[in-house]
CSV table of C-alpha atoms and ligand atoms in Angstrom, one decimal:
chain,number,residue,atom,x,y,z
B,1,MET,CA,-0.4,-0.2,0.0
B,2,ASP,CA,1.2,3.5,-0.6
B,3,LYS,CA,3.0,4.8,1.9
B,4,ASN,CA,1.9,8.6,1.2
B,5,PHE,CA,-2.0,7.2,0.6
B,6,LYS,CA,-1.5,5.8,4.5
B,7,GLU,CA,-0.5,8.3,5.9
B,8,GLU,CA,-3.0,10.4,4.7
B,9,PHE,CA,-6.1,8.4,6.2
B,10,ARG,CA,-4.6,8.1,9.3
B,11,GLN,CA,-5.4,11.9,9.5
B,12,ILE,CA,-9.1,11.7,8.8
B,13,ILE,CA,-10.7,8.1,10.3
B,14,LYS,CA,-13.2,8.3,12.2
B,15,PHE,CA,-16.8,6.2,12.4
B,16,GLU,CA,-20.3,7.8,13.0
B,17,PRO,CA,-21.8,6.3,14.9
B,18,PRO,CA,-18.7,5.4,17.0
B,19,LEU,CA,-17.3,1.7,16.3
B,20,TYR,CA,-18.9,0.4,19.5
B,21,LYS,CA,-21.8,2.0,18.7
B,22,GLN,CA,-22.5,0.2,15.4
B,23,ARG,CA,-21.3,-3.1,16.6
B,24,HIS,CA,-24.1,-2.8,19.6
B,25,GLN,CA,-26.1,-1.7,16.5
B,26,PHE,CA,-25.5,-4.8,14.7
B,27,VAL,CA,-26.2,-7.3,17.7
B,28,LYS,CA,-29.4,-5.4,18.0
B,29,ASP,CA,-30.4,-5.0,14.7
B,30,LEU,CA,-29.4,-9.4,14.5
B,31,VAL,CA,-31.8,-9.6,17.8
B,32,GLU,CA,-34.7,-8.0,15.7
B,33,LYS,CA,-34.1,-9.7,12.6
B,34,TYR,CA,-34.1,-13.5,14.5
B,35,LYS,CA,-35.9,-12.8,17.7
B,36,PRO,CA,-34.5,-15.1,20.1
B,37,LYS,CA,-36.2,-15.5,23.5
B,38,LYS,CA,-32.8,-16.1,25.5
B,39,VAL,CA,-30.1,-14.0,24.6
B,40,ALA,CA,-26.2,-14.6,26.8
B,41,ASP,CA,-23.5,-12.0,26.5
B,42,LEU,CA,-19.9,-13.0,26.9
B,43,GLY,CA,-17.5,-10.7,28.0
B,44,CYS,CA,-20.0,-8.2,28.9
B,45,ALA,CA,-17.8,-5.6,30.6
B,46,ASP,CA,-19.9,-2.8,31.6
B,47,CYS,CA,-23.1,-4.5,30.5
B,48,SER,CA,-24.0,-1.4,28.0
B,49,LEU,CA,-24.6,-3.6,25.4
B,50,LEU,CA,-27.3,-5.8,27.2
B,51,TRP,CA,-28.9,-2.2,28.6
B,52,MET,CA,-29.4,-1.4,24.5
B,53,LEU,CA,-31.2,-5.4,24.7
B,54,LYS,CA,-33.5,-4.8,27.3
B,55,PHE,CA,-35.5,-2.9,25.4
B,56,CYS,CA,-36.0,-5.7,22.5
B,57,SER,CA,-39.6,-7.6,23.6
B,58,CYS,CA,-38.9,-10.7,22.0
B,59,ILE,CA,-36.1,-11.0,24.5
B,60,GLU,CA,-37.4,-13.0,28.1
B,61,VAL,CA,-33.8,-13.7,29.6
B,62,LEU,CA,-30.8,-11.8,29.2
B,63,ALA,CA,-27.5,-12.4,31.0
B,64,GLY,CA,-24.1,-11.4,31.2
B,65,LEU,CA,-20.4,-13.5,32.1
B,66,ASP,CA,-17.2,-11.7,32.2
B,67,ILE,CA,-14.6,-12.3,34.0
B,68,CYS,CA,-13.9,-8.9,35.6
B,69,ALA,CA,-16.7,-8.9,38.4
B,70,ASP,CA,-15.9,-4.6,38.9
B,71,VAL,CA,-16.1,-4.1,35.1
B,72,MET,CA,-19.7,-5.5,35.4
B,73,LYS,CA,-20.7,-4.1,38.9
B,74,GLU,CA,-20.2,-0.5,37.3
B,75,LYS,CA,-23.3,0.5,35.7
B,76,MET,CA,-25.5,-2.6,37.0
B,77,HIS,CA,-27.7,-0.8,38.8
B,78,THR,CA,-29.0,0.8,35.1
B,79,LEU,CA,-30.2,-3.3,34.2
B,80,SER,CA,-32.4,-3.1,37.6
B,81,PRO,CA,-36.4,-2.2,36.5
B,82,LEU,CA,-37.6,1.6,36.7
B,83,PRO,CA,-40.3,2.2,38.8
B,84,VAL,CA,-42.3,2.7,35.4
B,85,ASP,CA,-42.1,-0.8,34.9
B,86,TYR,CA,-43.4,-1.5,38.0
B,87,LEU,CA,-46.8,1.2,37.0
B,88,GLN,CA,-47.0,-0.2,33.7
B,89,PRO,CA,-45.9,-3.9,33.6
B,90,SER,CA,-45.4,-5.5,30.7
B,91,GLU,CA,-46.4,-8.4,28.8
B,92,ARG,CA,-43.5,-10.4,28.4
B,93,SER,CA,-41.2,-11.4,31.6
B,94,LEU,CA,-37.9,-10.4,31.7
B,95,THR,CA,-35.1,-11.3,34.0
B,96,VAL,CA,-31.7,-10.3,33.3
B,97,THR,CA,-28.4,-12.0,35.6
B,98,LEU,CA,-25.0,-11.1,35.8
B,99,HIS,CA,-22.0,-14.1,36.3
B,100,HIS,CA,-18.9,-13.5,37.2
B,101,GLY,CA,-16.7,-16.4,35.7
B,102,SER,CA,-14.5,-17.9,32.2
B,103,VAL,CA,-15.9,-18.2,28.8
B,104,ALA,CA,-13.6,-20.9,29.2
B,105,HIS,CA,-15.3,-23.0,31.9
B,106,LYS,CA,-18.7,-24.6,31.4
B,107,ASP,CA,-21.8,-24.0,33.8
B,108,PRO,CA,-24.8,-25.4,33.9
B,109,CYS,CA,-26.2,-21.6,33.8
B,110,MET,CA,-25.4,-20.7,30.0
B,111,LEU,CA,-27.5,-23.4,28.6
B,112,GLY,CA,-31.0,-23.2,26.3
B,113,PHE,CA,-29.6,-19.3,25.0
B,114,ASP,CA,-30.8,-18.9,21.3
B,115,LEU,CA,-28.4,-15.7,21.2
B,116,VAL,CA,-24.6,-15.7,22.4
B,117,THR,CA,-22.7,-12.8,21.5
B,118,CYS,CA,-18.9,-12.5,22.4
B,119,ILE,CA,-18.1,-8.5,21.1
B,120,GLU,CA,-14.6,-7.3,20.9
B,121,LEU,CA,-13.8,-11.2,23.4
B,122,ILE,CA,-11.5,-13.3,22.2
B,123,GLU,CA,-8.5,-10.8,21.7
B,124,HIS,CA,-8.8,-10.6,25.0
B,125,LEU,CA,-8.3,-14.4,25.3
B,126,GLU,CA,-4.7,-16.2,26.7
B,127,GLU,CA,-4.0,-19.0,24.4
B,128,SER,CA,-5.4,-21.0,26.9
B,129,GLU,CA,-8.5,-19.7,27.4
B,130,LEU,CA,-8.8,-18.9,23.6
B,131,LYS,CA,-8.3,-23.3,22.9
B,132,LYS,CA,-11.5,-23.8,25.0
B,133,PHE,CA,-13.6,-21.6,24.2
B,134,PRO,CA,-15.2,-23.2,21.4
B,135,GLU,CA,-16.3,-26.1,23.5
B,136,VAL,CA,-17.6,-23.7,25.8
B,137,VAL,CA,-19.8,-21.9,23.3
B,138,PHE,CA,-20.4,-24.1,20.4
B,139,GLY,CA,-20.0,-27.4,22.4
B,140,PHE,CA,-21.3,-27.2,25.2
B,141,MET,CA,-23.8,-23.7,25.0
B,142,ALA,CA,-24.5,-24.5,21.6
B,143,PRO,CA,-27.3,-21.7,20.7
B,144,SER,CA,-28.6,-21.4,17.5
B,145,ILE,CA,-27.1,-18.1,16.8
B,146,VAL,CA,-23.1,-17.0,17.9
B,147,VAL,CA,-22.2,-13.9,17.1
B,148,ILE,CA,-18.3,-12.7,17.7
B,149,SER,CA,-16.8,-9.6,16.7
B,150,THR,CA,-12.5,-8.9,16.9
B,151,PRO,CA,-11.1,-6.2,15.5
B,152,ASN,CA,-9.5,-6.5,12.3
B,153,SER,CA,-5.8,-6.0,12.0
B,154,GLU,CA,-4.9,-5.0,8.3
B,155,PHE,CA,-7.3,-1.9,9.3
B,156,ASN,CA,-4.8,-1.2,11.6
B,157,CYS,CA,-2.7,0.4,9.5
B,158,LEU,CA,-5.5,3.3,8.7
B,159,LEU,CA,-6.2,3.7,12.8
B,160,PRO,CA,-3.8,6.7,14.4
B,161,GLY,CA,-1.7,5.7,17.1
B,162,VAL,CA,-2.1,1.8,16.6
B,163,MET,CA,1.5,0.4,17.1
B,164,LEU,CA,1.1,-3.2,17.8
B,165,TYR,CA,-2.7,-4.2,19.0
B,166,ARG,CA,-6.1,-1.9,19.5
B,167,HIS,CA,-5.7,-2.1,23.2
B,168,PRO,CA,-3.1,-3.0,25.7
B,169,ASP,CA,-4.8,-5.7,27.2
B,170,HIS,CA,-4.9,-7.9,23.6
B,171,LYS,CA,-3.4,-10.9,23.1
B,172,PHE,CA,-3.5,-11.3,19.3
B,173,GLU,CA,-5.5,-9.2,16.1
B,174,TRP,CA,-5.7,-11.2,13.2
B,175,SER,CA,-6.4,-10.3,10.1
B,176,GLN,CA,-9.1,-11.4,7.5
B,177,ALA,CA,-7.7,-14.6,6.7
B,178,GLU,CA,-7.0,-15.5,10.2
B,179,PHE,CA,-10.0,-14.8,11.6
B,180,GLN,CA,-12.5,-16.5,8.7
B,181,SER,CA,-10.0,-20.2,8.8
B,182,TRP,CA,-10.9,-20.3,12.7
B,183,ALA,CA,-13.8,-19.4,12.5
B,184,LEU,CA,-14.3,-22.2,9.3
B,185,GLU,CA,-12.7,-24.5,11.4
B,186,THR,CA,-14.9,-23.7,14.8
B,187,ALA,CA,-18.2,-23.9,12.5
B,188,ARG,CA,-17.5,-27.2,10.7
B,189,CYS,CA,-16.2,-28.8,14.4
B,190,TYR,CA,-19.7,-27.9,15.7
B,191,ASP,CA,-21.7,-28.2,12.8
B,192,TYR,CA,-22.5,-24.3,12.1
B,193,SER,CA,-22.2,-22.4,9.6
B,194,VAL,CA,-21.1,-18.8,9.6
B,195,GLU,CA,-21.7,-15.8,7.6
B,196,PHE,CA,-18.7,-13.1,7.6
B,197,THR,CA,-19.2,-9.6,7.9
B,198,GLY,CA,-18.6,-6.0,9.7
B,199,VAL,CA,-18.7,-2.4,10.9
B,200,GLY,CA,-16.3,0.2,9.9
B,201,HIS,CA,-16.4,0.3,6.5
B,202,PRO,CA,-12.8,1.6,5.1
B,203,PRO,CA,-12.3,4.8,3.1
B,204,THR,CA,-13.0,4.1,-0.6
B,205,GLY,CA,-10.4,3.3,-2.9
B,206,MET,CA,-8.7,1.3,0.8
B,207,GLU,CA,-12.0,-1.5,0.2
B,208,LYS,CA,-9.2,-4.4,0.3
B,209,VAL,CA,-7.8,-4.1,3.9
B,210,GLY,CA,-11.6,-4.8,4.6
B,211,PHE,CA,-14.1,-3.4,8.5
B,212,CYS,CA,-12.8,-2.3,11.0
B,213,THR,CA,-14.4,-4.7,13.1
B,214,GLN,CA,-14.9,-8.1,11.9
B,215,ILE,CA,-18.2,-10.1,12.8
B,216,GLY,CA,-18.7,-13.9,11.4
B,217,VAL,CA,-22.3,-14.9,12.4
B,218,PHE,CA,-22.8,-18.9,13.4
B,219,PHE,CA,-25.7,-21.0,12.7
B,220,ARG,CA,-26.6,-24.1,14.3
B,221,LYS,CA,-26.8,-26.2,11.7
B,222,TYR,CA,-29.2,-28.8,13.2
B,223,PRO,CA,-32.2,-28.0,16.1
B,224,GLN,CA,-30.6,-29.4,19.5
B,225,THR,CA,-32.7,-32.6,19.9
B,226,ALA,CA,-34.0,-33.8,23.1
B,227,GLU,CA,-30.9,-36.1,23.2
B,228,SER,CA,-28.7,-34.2,22.6
B,229,VAL,CA,-29.4,-31.6,25.4
B,230,GLN,CA,-29.7,-34.8,27.9
B,231,SER,CA,-26.2,-35.7,26.6
B,232,GLU,CA,-25.1,-32.6,28.9
B,233,LYS,CA,-25.6,-33.7,31.9
B,234,PRO,CA,-25.7,-30.3,33.9
B,235,MET,CA,-22.5,-30.1,36.2
B,236,GLU,CA,-21.5,-28.2,39.4
B,237,ALA,CA,-22.4,-24.4,39.1
B,238,VAL,CA,-18.5,-22.5,39.4
B,239,TYR,CA,-20.1,-19.3,37.8
B,240,LYS,CA,-21.1,-16.9,40.2
B,241,THR,CA,-24.5,-14.9,40.3
B,242,VAL,CA,-23.8,-10.8,41.2
B,243,PHE,CA,-26.9,-10.0,39.7
B,244,LYS,CA,-30.4,-10.7,39.6
B,245,ALA,CA,-33.7,-8.9,38.7
B,246,VAL,CA,-36.9,-9.9,37.6
B,247,TYR,CA,-39.3,-7.3,35.8
B,248,PRO,CA,-42.7,-6.6,36.8
B,249,SER,CA,-45.1,-8.7,34.0
B,250,LEU,CA,-48.6,-9.2,32.9
B,251,LYS,CA,-47.6,-13.0,33.0
B,252,ASP,CA,-47.2,-12.9,36.6
B,253,GLU,CA,-50.7,-13.2,38.0
B,254,LYS,CA,-50.4,-10.3,41.0
B,255,TYR,CA,-49.2,-7.6,38.4
B,256,LEU,CA,-52.4,-9.0,36.0
B,257,GLN,CA,-54.4,-8.5,38.6
B,258,ASN,CA,-53.8,-5.3,39.4
B,259,ALA,CA,-53.4,-3.6,36.0
B,260,VAL,CA,-57.0,-5.2,35.8
B,261,ILE,CA,-58.7,-3.9,38.4
B,262,SER,CA,-57.0,-0.6,37.9
B,263,GLU,CA,-58.1,-0.9,33.9
B,264,VAL,CA,-61.5,-1.8,35.1
B,265,ILE,CA,-61.8,0.9,37.1
B,266,PHE,CA,-60.5,3.7,34.9
B,267,THR,CA,-63.1,2.1,32.1
B,268,ALA,CA,-66.4,2.4,34.7
B,269,GLN,CA,-65.4,5.7,35.5
B,270,ILE,CA,-65.1,7.1,32.3
B,271,ILE,CA,-68.7,6.1,31.1
B,272,LYS,CA,-69.7,6.9,34.4
B,273,HIS,CA,-68.6,9.7,33.4
B,274,ARG,CA,-69.9,10.7,30.2
B,275,LEU,CA,-73.5,8.6,31.7
B,276,MET,CA,-73.9,11.1,34.3
B,277,SER,CA,-73.2,14.3,31.9
B,278,LYS,CA,-76.0,13.1,29.1
B,279,ARG,CA,-78.7,12.4,31.7
B,280,GLU,CA,-77.8,16.0,32.8
B,281,GLU,CA,-78.2,17.6,29.7
B,282,TYR,CA,-81.7,15.4,28.5
B,283,SER,CA,-83.2,15.5,31.5
B,284,ASP,CA,-85.0,18.1,31.5
B,285,ASP,CA,-86.2,17.6,27.9
B,286,PRO,CA,-88.4,13.8,27.3
B,287,GLU,CA,-87.6,14.1,23.8
B,288,ARG,CA,-84.3,14.2,24.2
B,289,LYS,CA,-83.9,11.0,26.6
B,290,SER,CA,-85.2,8.8,24.1
B,291,LYS,CA,-81.7,10.1,21.5
B,292,PHE,CA,-79.9,9.3,24.6
B,293,GLN,CA,-79.1,5.6,24.7
B,294,LEU,CA,-78.2,6.0,21.0
B,295,SER,CA,-75.7,8.7,22.2
B,296,MET,CA,-74.3,6.2,24.4
B,297,ASP,CA,-73.9,3.9,21.8
B,298,CYS,CA,-72.1,6.4,20.2
B,299,PHE,CA,-69.7,7.1,23.2
B,300,SER,CA,-68.8,3.0,23.3
B,301,ASP,CA,-68.2,3.3,19.1
B,302,TYR,CA,-66.1,6.2,20.3
B,303,LEU,CA,-64.3,4.6,22.4
B,304,GLY,CA,-63.2,1.8,20.5
B,305,LYS,CA,-65.8,-0.7,22.3
B,306,LEU,CA,-65.4,-4.1,20.4
B,307,VAL,CA,-69.7,-5.4,20.9
B,308,VAL,CA,-72.2,-3.2,22.1
B,309,GLU,CA,-74.7,-5.4,23.8
B,310,LYS,CA,-77.6,-3.3,23.9
B,311,THR,CA,-79.5,-4.7,26.4
B,312,MET,CA,-76.4,-4.5,29.0
B,313,GLU,CA,-76.3,-0.8,28.7
B,314,PRO,CA,-74.8,1.7,32.1
B,315,PHE,CA,-78.1,2.8,33.8
B,316,VAL,CA,-78.7,4.8,37.2
B,317,SER,CA,-80.7,4.0,39.7
B,318,GLY,CA,-81.1,5.8,43.2
B,319,ASN,CA,-77.6,7.0,44.0
B,320,GLU,CA,-76.4,3.9,42.7
B,321,VAL,CA,-74.6,3.7,39.1
B,322,TYR,CA,-74.1,0.4,37.3
B,323,ILE,CA,-71.9,-0.2,34.7
B,324,PRO,CA,-72.5,-3.9,33.5
B,325,LEU,CA,-69.0,-6.0,33.6
B,326,THR,CA,-69.6,-7.3,30.0
B,327,THR,CA,-69.8,-3.4,28.8
B,328,ILE,CA,-66.6,-3.8,31.1
B,329,PHE,CA,-65.6,-6.6,28.6
B,330,SER,CA,-65.9,-5.6,25.7
B,331,PHE,CA,-63.4,-2.6,26.0
B,332,PRO,CA,-60.6,-3.2,23.5
B,333,LYS,CA,-57.9,-2.9,26.5
B,334,VAL,CA,-59.7,-4.8,29.3
B,335,ASN,CA,-60.5,-7.5,26.6
B,336,ARG,CA,-56.7,-8.3,26.1
B,337,LEU,CA,-55.8,-8.3,29.5
B,338,CYS,CA,-58.3,-11.2,30.9
B,339,GLY,CA,-59.2,-13.0,27.6
B,340,THR,CA,-62.1,-14.7,28.7
B,341,PHE,CA,-65.4,-13.1,31.0
B,342,GLU,CA,-64.5,-16.1,33.8
B,343,LYS,CA,-60.4,-14.3,34.4
B,344,LEU,CA,-62.1,-10.7,34.2
B,345,CYS,CA,-64.5,-11.4,37.3
B,346,LYS,CA,-62.3,-14.1,39.3
B,347,LEU,CA,-59.1,-11.2,38.7
B,348,ILE,CA,-61.9,-8.1,40.3
B,349,ALA,CA,-63.4,-10.5,43.4
B,350,GLY,CA,-63.6,-8.9,46.2
B,351,LYS,CA,-60.6,-5.7,44.7
B,352,VAL,CA,-64.2,-4.1,42.7
B,353,THR,CA,-67.6,-2.6,43.9
B,354,LEU,CA,-69.9,-4.8,42.3
B,355,SER,CA,-73.7,-5.1,42.6
B,356,SER,CA,-75.5,-7.6,44.7
B,357,ASP,CA,-75.6,-10.0,41.5
B,358,GLY,CA,-72.1,-9.6,40.8
B,359,SER,CA,-73.1,-8.7,36.8
B,360,ALA,CA,-72.5,-5.0,37.4
B,361,VAL,CA,-69.1,-2.9,39.0
B,362,MET,CA,-71.4,-0.4,41.4
B,363,PHE,CA,-70.6,3.4,42.1
B,364,ASN,CA,-73.1,5.4,44.2
B,365,ILE,CA,-73.1,9.3,43.6
B,366,GLU,CA,-74.8,10.4,46.3
B,367,HIS,CA,-71.6,12.6,47.2
B,368,GLU,CA,-71.0,13.6,44.1
B,369,ASN,CA,-74.6,14.7,43.7
B,370,GLU,CA,-74.0,17.0,47.2
B,371,ASP,CA,-71.4,18.3,45.9
B,372,ASN,CA,-72.8,19.7,42.4
C,401,SAH,N1,-18.5,-7.1,24.9
C,401,SAH,C1,-17.9,-5.8,24.8
C,401,SAH,C2,-16.2,-4.9,25.6
C,401,SAH,C3,-15.4,-5.8,25.2
C,401,SAH,S1,-13.7,-5.5,26.1
C,401,SAH,C4,-18.8,-4.6,24.3
C,401,SAH,O1,-19.0,-5.1,23.4
C,401,SAH,O2,-18.0,-2.8,24.5
C,401,SAH,C5,-13.5,-7.7,26.6
C,401,SAH,C6,-14.0,-7.8,28.0
C,401,SAH,O3,-14.2,-10.0,28.1
C,401,SAH,C7,-13.4,-7.2,29.2
C,401,SAH,O4,-14.6,-6.7,30.3
C,401,SAH,C8,-13.0,-8.4,29.7
C,401,SAH,O5,-12.8,-7.9,31.1
C,401,SAH,C9,-13.8,-9.5,29.7
C,401,SAH,N2,-13.2,-10.9,29.6
C,401,SAH,C10,-12.1,-11.0,29.2
C,401,SAH,N3,-11.4,-12.8,29.1
C,401,SAH,C11,-12.3,-13.2,29.7
C,401,SAH,C12,-12.7,-14.2,29.8
C,401,SAH,N4,-12.1,-15.3,30.0
C,401,SAH,N5,-14.0,-14.9,30.6
C,401,SAH,C13,-15.1,-13.9,30.1
C,401,SAH,N6,-14.7,-12.4,29.5
C,401,SAH,C14,-13.6,-12.2,30.0
């Protein structure tokens, strides 16, 4: 390569967005494409990739592993649920766990993952660790997809200030041919296919050096059979769990019940409010009173009600307003949360004031009238 040409690029290479963000975005795109439920990030460092992945709604289990507990602990609090997660529990369940240990060791907590990411990890491994790595990741963990990224040493000549390696802790940096030969041999041994790509494009005219970060995406060729899963007898745990967060989820009956109660009361309040104001509006005019029912139907449509049961409309009797549960159940959000009418009745039993036959939510408006 022309020395002057190289020198010229050394000055101007700057990735936008920064390369680490491009690597993480690459993983996020992959997650959005393949929708894995269980994802493990090996060499997770400060958990920034895990943090990004916790927003991917397909993921139900996230795990991080690093040999350095301190670096993981720095920002692990960012993986905890926020108050809003409790106020509005998600429909999916999510558990985030961090383990302290080495990718050179097998631990049963690493079984059952769909996607395993190793972003800028392998170049930090000692020779002995790198030797054990394929057996642990591809042989033992055996996820459907493995992503491995590592620096492409051919790009280093374009990076200002890089003499030998990009980071003092790197034990090696591979050329494209070196990485590809290791990756192809690993894939062959463990029945995976591998596709090569990368992030950090070389400048125009320098395409030969390849991406700044080279990436191999490995796909397991055959589905895991019950037999192959069984054959790996779970062994003793060697990793230490340093963090675990279970996010509130509507899959948990306790959170589902709270959400349903709030939604039922909210829906009933809106219906009641509308009923009362319309009633007031039409109370002096008997002719307009007949139009009242029609107006209620339009209101139901406006709120996106699924079915309007003509015989089951809200009504006022004395100081009590009755909002039939069937009406409330026909609202999309309540309907979606409960699934069945029986479930709605079960979840609100004893938690919401109902009419004596249990068919309607009942409000006493005595004091409201006084206020007016
Ligand atoms: N994956 C991170 C950064 C990786 S830096 C990112 O995308 O930004 C490499 C990380 O691998 C470091 O945090 C280091 O502590 C960890 N590491 C090094 N050797 C390891 C091993 N044998 N097992 C697990 N983690 C290891």
